[in-house]
PDB file of C-alpha atoms in Angstrom:
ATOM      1  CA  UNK J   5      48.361  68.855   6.851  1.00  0.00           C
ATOM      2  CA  UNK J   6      48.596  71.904   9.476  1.00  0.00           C
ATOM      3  CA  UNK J   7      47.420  72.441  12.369  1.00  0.00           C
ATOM      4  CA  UNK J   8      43.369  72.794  12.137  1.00  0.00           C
ATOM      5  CA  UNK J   9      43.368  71.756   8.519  1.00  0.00           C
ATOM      6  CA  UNK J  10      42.381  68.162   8.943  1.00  0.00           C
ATOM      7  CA  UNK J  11      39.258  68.244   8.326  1.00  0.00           C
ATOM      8  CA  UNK J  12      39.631  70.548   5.315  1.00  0.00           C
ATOM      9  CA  UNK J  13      41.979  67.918   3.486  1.00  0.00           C
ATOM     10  CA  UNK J  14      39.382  65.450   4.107  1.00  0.00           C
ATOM     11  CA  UNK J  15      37.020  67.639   2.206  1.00  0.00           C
ATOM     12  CA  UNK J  16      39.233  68.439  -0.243  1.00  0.00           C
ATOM     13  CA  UNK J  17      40.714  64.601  -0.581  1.00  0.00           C
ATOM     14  CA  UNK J  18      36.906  62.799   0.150  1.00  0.00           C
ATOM     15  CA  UNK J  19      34.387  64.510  -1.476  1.00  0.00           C
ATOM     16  CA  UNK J  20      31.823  61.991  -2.220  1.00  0.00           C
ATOM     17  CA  UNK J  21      31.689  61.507   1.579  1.00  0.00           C
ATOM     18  CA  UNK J  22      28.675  62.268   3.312  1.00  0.00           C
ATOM     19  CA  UNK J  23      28.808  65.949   5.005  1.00  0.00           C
ATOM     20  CA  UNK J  24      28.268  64.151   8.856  1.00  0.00           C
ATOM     21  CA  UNK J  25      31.431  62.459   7.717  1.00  0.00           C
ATOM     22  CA  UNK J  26      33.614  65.455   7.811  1.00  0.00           C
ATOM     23  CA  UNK J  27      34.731  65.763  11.405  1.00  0.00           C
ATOM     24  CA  UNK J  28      37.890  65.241  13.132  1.00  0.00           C
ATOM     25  CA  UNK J  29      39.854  61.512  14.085  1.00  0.00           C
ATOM     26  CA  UNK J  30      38.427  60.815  17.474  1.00  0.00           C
ATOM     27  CA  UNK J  31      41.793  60.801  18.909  1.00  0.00           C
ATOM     28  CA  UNK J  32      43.987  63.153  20.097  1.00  0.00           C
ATOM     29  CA  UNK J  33      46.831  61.902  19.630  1.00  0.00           C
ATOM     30  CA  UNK J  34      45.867  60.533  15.971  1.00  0.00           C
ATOM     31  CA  UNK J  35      44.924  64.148  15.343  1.00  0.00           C
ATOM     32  CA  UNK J  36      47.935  65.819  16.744  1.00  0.00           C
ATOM     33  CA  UNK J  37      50.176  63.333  14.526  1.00  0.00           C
ATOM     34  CA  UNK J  38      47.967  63.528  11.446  1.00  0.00           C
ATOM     35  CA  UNK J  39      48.528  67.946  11.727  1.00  0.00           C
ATOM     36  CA  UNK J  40      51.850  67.991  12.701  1.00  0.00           C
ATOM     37  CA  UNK J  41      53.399  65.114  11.976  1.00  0.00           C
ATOM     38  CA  UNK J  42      55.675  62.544  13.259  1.00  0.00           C
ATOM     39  CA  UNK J  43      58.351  65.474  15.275  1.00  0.00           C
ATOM     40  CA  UNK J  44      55.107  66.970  16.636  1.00  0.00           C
ATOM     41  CA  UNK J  45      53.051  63.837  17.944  1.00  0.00           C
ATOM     42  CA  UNK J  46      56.893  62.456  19.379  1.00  0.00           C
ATOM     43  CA  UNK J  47      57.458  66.459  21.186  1.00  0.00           C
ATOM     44  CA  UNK J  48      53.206  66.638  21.983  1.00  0.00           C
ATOM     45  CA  UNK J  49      53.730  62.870  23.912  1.00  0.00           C
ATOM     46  CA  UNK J  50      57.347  63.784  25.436  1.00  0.00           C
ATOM     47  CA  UNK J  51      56.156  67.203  26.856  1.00  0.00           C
ATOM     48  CA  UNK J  52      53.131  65.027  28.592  1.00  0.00           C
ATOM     49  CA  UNK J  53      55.079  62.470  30.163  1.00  0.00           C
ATOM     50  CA  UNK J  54      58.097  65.276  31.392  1.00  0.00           C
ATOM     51  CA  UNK J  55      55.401  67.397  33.112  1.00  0.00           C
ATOM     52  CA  UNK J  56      54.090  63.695  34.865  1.00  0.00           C
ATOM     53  CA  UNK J  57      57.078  62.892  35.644  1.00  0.00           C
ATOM     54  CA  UNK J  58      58.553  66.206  37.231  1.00  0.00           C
ATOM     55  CA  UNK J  59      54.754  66.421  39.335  1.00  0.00           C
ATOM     56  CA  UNK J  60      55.704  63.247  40.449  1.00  0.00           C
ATOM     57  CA  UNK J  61      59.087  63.808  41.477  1.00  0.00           C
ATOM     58  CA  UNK J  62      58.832  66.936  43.247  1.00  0.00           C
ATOM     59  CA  UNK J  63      55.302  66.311  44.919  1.00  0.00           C
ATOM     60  CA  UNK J  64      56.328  62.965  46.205  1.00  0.00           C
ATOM     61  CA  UNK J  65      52.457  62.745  46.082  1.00  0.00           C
ATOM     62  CA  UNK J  66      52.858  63.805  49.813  1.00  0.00           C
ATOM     63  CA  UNK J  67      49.226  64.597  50.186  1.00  0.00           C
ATOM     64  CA  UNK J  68      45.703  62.967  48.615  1.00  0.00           C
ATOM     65  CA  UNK J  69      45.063  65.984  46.309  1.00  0.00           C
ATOM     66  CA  UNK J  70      48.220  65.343  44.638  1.00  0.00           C
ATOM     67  CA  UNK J  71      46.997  61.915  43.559  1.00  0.00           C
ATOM     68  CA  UNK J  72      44.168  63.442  42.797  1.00  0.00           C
ATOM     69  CA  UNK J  73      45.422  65.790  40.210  1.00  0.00           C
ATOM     70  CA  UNK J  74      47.267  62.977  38.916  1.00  0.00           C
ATOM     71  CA  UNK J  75      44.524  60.644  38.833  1.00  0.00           C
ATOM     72  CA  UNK J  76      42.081  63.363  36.892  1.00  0.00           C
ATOM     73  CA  UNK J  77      45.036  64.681  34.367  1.00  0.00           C
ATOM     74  CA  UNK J  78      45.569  60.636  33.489  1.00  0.00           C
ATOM     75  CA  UNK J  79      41.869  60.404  33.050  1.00  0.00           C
ATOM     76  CA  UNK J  80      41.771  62.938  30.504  1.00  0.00           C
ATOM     77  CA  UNK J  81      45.106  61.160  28.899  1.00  0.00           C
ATOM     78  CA  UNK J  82      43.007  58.081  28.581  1.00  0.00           C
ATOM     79  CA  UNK J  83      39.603  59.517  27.105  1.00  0.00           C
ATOM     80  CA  UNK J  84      42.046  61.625  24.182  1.00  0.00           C
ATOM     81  CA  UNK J  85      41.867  57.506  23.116  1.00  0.00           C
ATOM     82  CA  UNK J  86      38.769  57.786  22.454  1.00  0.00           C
ATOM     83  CA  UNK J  87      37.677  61.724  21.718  1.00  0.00           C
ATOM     84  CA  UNK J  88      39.291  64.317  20.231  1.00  0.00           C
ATOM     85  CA  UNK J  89      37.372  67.328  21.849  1.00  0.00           C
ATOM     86  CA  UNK J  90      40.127  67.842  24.309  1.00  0.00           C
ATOM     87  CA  UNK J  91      42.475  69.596  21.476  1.00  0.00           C
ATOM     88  CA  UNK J  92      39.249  70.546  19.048  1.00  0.00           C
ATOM     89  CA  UNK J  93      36.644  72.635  21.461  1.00  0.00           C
ATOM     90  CA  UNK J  94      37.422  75.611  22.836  1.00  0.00           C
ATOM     91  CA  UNK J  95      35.899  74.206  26.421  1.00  0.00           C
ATOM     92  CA  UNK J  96      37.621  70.945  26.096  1.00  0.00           C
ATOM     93  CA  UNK J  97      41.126  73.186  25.584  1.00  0.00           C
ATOM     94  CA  UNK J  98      40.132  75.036  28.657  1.00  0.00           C
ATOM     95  CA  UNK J  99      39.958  71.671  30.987  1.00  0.00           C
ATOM     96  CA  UNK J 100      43.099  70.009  29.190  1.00  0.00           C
ATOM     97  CA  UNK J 101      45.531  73.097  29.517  1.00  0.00           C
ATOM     98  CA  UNK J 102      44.230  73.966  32.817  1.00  0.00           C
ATOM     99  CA  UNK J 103      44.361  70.831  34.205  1.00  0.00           C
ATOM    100  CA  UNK J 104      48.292  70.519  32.852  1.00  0.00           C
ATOM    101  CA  UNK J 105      48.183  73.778  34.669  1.00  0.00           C
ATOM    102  CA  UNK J 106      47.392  72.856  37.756  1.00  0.00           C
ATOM    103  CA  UNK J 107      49.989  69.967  37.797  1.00  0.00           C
ATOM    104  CA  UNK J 108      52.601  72.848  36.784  1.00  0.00           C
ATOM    105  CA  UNK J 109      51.519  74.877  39.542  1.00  0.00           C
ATOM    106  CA  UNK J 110      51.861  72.038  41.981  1.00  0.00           C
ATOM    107  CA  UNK J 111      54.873  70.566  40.913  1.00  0.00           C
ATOM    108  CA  UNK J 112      56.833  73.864  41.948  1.00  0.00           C
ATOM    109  CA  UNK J 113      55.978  73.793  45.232  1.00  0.00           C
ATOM    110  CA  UNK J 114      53.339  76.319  45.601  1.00  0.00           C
ATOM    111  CA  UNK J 115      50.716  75.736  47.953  1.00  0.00           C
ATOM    112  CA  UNK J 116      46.847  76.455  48.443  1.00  0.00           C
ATOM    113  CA  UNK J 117      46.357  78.663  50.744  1.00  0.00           C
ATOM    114  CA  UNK J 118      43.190  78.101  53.139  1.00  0.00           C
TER     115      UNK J 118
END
């Protein structure tokens, strides 16, 4: 239906819902396929598990922060299951895409500097 424009079909497909009804799938990963779609949800997943994957392999998880990144960016992977405001509020955007950020960051060697 678009990106953002799930809860407007609903409207517009469900009207005799009641208005508290009108709110996004609690699920990210519902909601990302049910905007864009089967190529979107299959590029959303695959662009989640390659940025794992390369953290993993270039941090060797040498030190306990680097499990610790991991350990918080899986948490978040595991409550999009269950709530969608990870992709939907502006705040929950902010911790998901900084969080992937920080993994990035890590993953290319870079260091904190004390």
């Amino acid at each position: 239906v678009g990106i953002g424009n799930f809860v407007g079909w609903l409207m517009e497909n469900r009207p005799t819902l009641p208005t508290y009804a009108y709110q996004p799938v609690h699920n990210i990963y519902l909601l990302v396929y049910s905007e864009i779609g089967l190529l979107g949800i299959v590029f959303f997943v695959a662009f989640l598990v390659f940025k794992i994957k390369e953290f993993i392999l270039r941090t060797s998880l040498e030190r306990s922060y680097h499990f610790s990144f991991l350990v918080f960016f899986g948490s978040l992977l595991f409550i999009g299951f269950f709530d969608h405001l990870f992709l939907t509020l502006q705040q929950g955007s902010l911790v998901f895409w900084g969080s992937l950020g920080i993994l990035t960051f890590m993953s290319k060697g870079d260091r904190i500097q004390r």
